[in-house]
XYZ file of C-alpha atoms in Angstrom:
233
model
C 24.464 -4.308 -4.033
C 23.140 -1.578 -2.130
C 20.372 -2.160 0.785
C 17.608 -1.052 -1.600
C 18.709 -3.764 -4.445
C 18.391 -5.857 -2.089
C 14.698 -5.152 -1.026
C 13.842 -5.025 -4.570
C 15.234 -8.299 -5.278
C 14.255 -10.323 -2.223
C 10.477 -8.783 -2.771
C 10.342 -9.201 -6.752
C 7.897 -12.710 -5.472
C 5.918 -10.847 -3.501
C 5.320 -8.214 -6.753
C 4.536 -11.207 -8.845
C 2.002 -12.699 -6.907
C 0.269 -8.817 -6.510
C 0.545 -9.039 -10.617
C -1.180 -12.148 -10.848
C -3.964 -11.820 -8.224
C -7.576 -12.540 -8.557
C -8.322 -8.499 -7.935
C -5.605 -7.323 -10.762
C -6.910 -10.483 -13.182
C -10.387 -9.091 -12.793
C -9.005 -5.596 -13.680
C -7.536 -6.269 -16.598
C -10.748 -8.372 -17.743
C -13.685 -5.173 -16.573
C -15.098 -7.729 -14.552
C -14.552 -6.640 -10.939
C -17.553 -6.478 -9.312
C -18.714 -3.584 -7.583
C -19.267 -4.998 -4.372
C -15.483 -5.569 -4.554
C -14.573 -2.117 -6.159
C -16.427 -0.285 -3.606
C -14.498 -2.673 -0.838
C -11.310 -1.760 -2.215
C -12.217 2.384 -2.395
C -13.619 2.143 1.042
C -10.484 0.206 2.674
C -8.020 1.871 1.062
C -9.566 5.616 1.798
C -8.985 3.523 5.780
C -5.311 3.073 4.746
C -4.971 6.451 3.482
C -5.816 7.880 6.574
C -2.876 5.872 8.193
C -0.637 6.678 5.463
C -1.546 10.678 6.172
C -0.741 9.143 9.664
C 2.985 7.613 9.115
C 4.476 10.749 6.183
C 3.162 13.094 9.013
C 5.924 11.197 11.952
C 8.176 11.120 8.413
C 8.081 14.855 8.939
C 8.780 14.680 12.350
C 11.208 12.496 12.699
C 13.822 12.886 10.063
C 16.708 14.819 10.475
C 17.604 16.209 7.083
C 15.408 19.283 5.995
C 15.496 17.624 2.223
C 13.475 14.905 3.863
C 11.265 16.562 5.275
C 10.421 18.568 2.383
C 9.562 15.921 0.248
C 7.288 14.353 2.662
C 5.619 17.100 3.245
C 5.157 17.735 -0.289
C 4.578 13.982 -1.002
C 1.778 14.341 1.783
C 0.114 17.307 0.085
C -0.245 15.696 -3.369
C -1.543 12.680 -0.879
C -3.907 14.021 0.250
C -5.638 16.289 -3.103
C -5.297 12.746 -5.105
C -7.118 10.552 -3.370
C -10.631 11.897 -2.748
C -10.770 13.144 -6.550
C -9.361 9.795 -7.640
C -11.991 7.638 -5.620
C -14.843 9.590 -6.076
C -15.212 8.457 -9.665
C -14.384 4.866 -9.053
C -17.910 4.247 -6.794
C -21.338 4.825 -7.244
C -21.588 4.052 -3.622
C -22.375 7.516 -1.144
C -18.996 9.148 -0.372
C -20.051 9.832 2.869
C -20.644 5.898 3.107
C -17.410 4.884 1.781
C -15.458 7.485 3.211
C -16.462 6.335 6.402
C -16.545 2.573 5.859
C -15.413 0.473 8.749
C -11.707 -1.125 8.757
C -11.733 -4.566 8.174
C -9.600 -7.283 9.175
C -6.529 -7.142 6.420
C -6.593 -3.772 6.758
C -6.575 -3.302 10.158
C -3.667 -6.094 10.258
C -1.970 -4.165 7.937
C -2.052 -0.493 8.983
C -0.766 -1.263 12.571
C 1.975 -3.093 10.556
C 2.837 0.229 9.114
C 2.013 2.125 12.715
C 4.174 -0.611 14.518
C 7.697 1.364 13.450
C 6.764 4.625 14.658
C 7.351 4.056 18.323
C 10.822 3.415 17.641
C 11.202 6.946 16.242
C 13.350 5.917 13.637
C 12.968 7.149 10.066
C 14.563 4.221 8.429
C 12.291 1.814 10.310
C 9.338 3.869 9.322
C 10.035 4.510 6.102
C 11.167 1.467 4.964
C 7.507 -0.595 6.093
C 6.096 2.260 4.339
C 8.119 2.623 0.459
C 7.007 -1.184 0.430
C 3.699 -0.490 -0.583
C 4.951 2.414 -2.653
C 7.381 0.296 -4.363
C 4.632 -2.167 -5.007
C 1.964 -0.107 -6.269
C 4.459 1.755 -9.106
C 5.159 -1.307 -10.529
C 1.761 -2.709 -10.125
C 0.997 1.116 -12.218
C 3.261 0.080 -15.027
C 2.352 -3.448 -15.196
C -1.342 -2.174 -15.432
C -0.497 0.751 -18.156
C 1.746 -1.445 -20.523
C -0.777 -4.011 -20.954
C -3.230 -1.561 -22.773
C -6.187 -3.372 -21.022
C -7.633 -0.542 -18.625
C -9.290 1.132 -21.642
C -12.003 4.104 -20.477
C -14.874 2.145 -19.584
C -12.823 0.496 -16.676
C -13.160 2.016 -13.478
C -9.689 2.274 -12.729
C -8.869 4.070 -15.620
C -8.938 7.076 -13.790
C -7.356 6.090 -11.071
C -4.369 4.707 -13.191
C -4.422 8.062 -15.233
C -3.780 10.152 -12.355
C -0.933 7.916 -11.271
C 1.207 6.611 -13.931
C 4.258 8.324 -15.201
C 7.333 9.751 -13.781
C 6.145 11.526 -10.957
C 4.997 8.584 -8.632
C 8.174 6.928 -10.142
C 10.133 9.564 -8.601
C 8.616 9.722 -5.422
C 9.683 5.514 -5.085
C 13.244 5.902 -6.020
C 13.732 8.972 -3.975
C 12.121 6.813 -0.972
C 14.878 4.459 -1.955
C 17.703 6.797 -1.909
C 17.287 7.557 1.818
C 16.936 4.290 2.867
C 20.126 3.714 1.359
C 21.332 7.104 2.890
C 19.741 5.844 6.506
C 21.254 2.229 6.190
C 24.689 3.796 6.398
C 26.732 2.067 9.333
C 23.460 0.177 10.910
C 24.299 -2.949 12.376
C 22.880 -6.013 10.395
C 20.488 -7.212 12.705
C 19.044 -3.800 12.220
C 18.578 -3.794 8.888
C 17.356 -7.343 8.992
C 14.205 -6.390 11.247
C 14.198 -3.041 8.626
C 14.030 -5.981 5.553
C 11.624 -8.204 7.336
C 9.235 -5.506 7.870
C 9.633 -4.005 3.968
C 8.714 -7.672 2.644
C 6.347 -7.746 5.101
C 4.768 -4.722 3.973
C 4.683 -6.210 0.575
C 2.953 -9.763 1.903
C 0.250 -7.444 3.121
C -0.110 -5.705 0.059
C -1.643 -9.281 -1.756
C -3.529 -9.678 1.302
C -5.017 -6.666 0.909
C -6.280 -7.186 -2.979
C -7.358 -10.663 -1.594
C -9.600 -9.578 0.734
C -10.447 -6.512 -1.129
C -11.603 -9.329 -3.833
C -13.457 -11.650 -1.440
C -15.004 -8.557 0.547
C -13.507 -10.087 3.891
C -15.262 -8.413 6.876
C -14.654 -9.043 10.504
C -18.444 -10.842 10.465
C -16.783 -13.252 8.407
C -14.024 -14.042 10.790
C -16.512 -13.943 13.517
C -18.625 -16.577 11.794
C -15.997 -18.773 10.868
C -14.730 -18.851 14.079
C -17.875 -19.489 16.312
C -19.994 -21.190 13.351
C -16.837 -23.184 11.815
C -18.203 -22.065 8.256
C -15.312 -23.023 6.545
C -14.414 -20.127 4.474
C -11.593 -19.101 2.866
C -10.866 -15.720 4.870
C -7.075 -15.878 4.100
């Protein structure tokens, strides 16, 4: 089994639980509300800017010109998708939502994906990063086989512009160098490298979750000085 079977396998829990979320359940019934949609455009516009962040040290840092060509192409299709893709998913003022502020989950989660980068190593890097990747094609093809985001849903667009072999390609060719970059590491490297992939994809329910609940740091504030009570994770 190579090192990314073994991702894939040890993570397939992690993919279920995304799959069977309160934020993908209310997808599939048209009954998110938009105080949650226009959480989950305005958080993950915050992650996008990371991402831009992490394929830009991707560049950098790798050490095969291939590479670095596909990142850098990866990051240009990045980065014309998401503001055309978002736009028609809130009603809210782009300028509003493009600026929202990060919120706990995702602020937990980005400097998960930051974290790697001081180490300079593209496996590390990549690896935290082709989690969420990983997890959002299948989470695509889940979506598109069950014939349930019809055209009044709001992320019809969204999984228009992303479903199909393109985004496909872009996972398995993630996967590839991994594979290529686990060559001759020592296990307790590619342990940490694991850990941080299923971490990765333990942050990516977190995120739905709070995208679903609207979790704000005022909430964490108040259930830490006020002892509300609340659910925050």
């Amino acid at each position: 089994m190579s090192f990314s079977q073994e991702l894939i396998t040890e993570a397939q829990p992690y993919l279920e639980a995304v799959k069977h979320s309160d934020f993908v359940k209310a997808i599939l019934a048209n009954n998110l509300s938009s105080e949650a949609l226009d959480y989950y455009v305005g958080q993950d516009l915050q992650y996008g800017d990371v991402e831009t962040e992490v394929q830009a040290y991707l560049i950098i840092y790798s050490k095969h010109f291939a590479d670095q060509r596909n990142f850098a192409e990866l990051l240009s299709n990045h980065l014309g998708i998401d503001e055309a893709v978002f736009k028609g998913m809130t009603s809210q003022n782009w300028d509003t939502i493009r600026t929202a502020k990060m919120e706990p989950v995702t602020y937990i989660y980005t400097h998960h994906l930051l974290d790697p980068i001081k180490t300079g190593d593209p496996l590390n890097i990549l690896a935290s990063f082709e989690a969420g990747v990983w997890i959002y094609v299948e989470l695509i093809e889940y979506l598109d086989d069950t014939g349930k985001v019809t055209s009044d849903n709001p992320f019809h667009g969204w999984l228009d512009s992303l479903k199909g072999d393109d985004y496909q390609n872009v996972s398995d060719g993630f996967l590839k160098v991994l594979d290529r970059l686990a060559v001759e590491q020592s296990q307790d490297h590619l342990d940490k490298v694991k850990q941080d992939f299923l971490r990765s994809c333990l942050l990516e329910w977190y995120f739905f979750d709070a995208s679903f609940k609207q979790i704000t740091w005022d909430d964490w504030s108040r259930n830490a000085l006020e002892g509300s009570g609340e659910e925050l994770l």
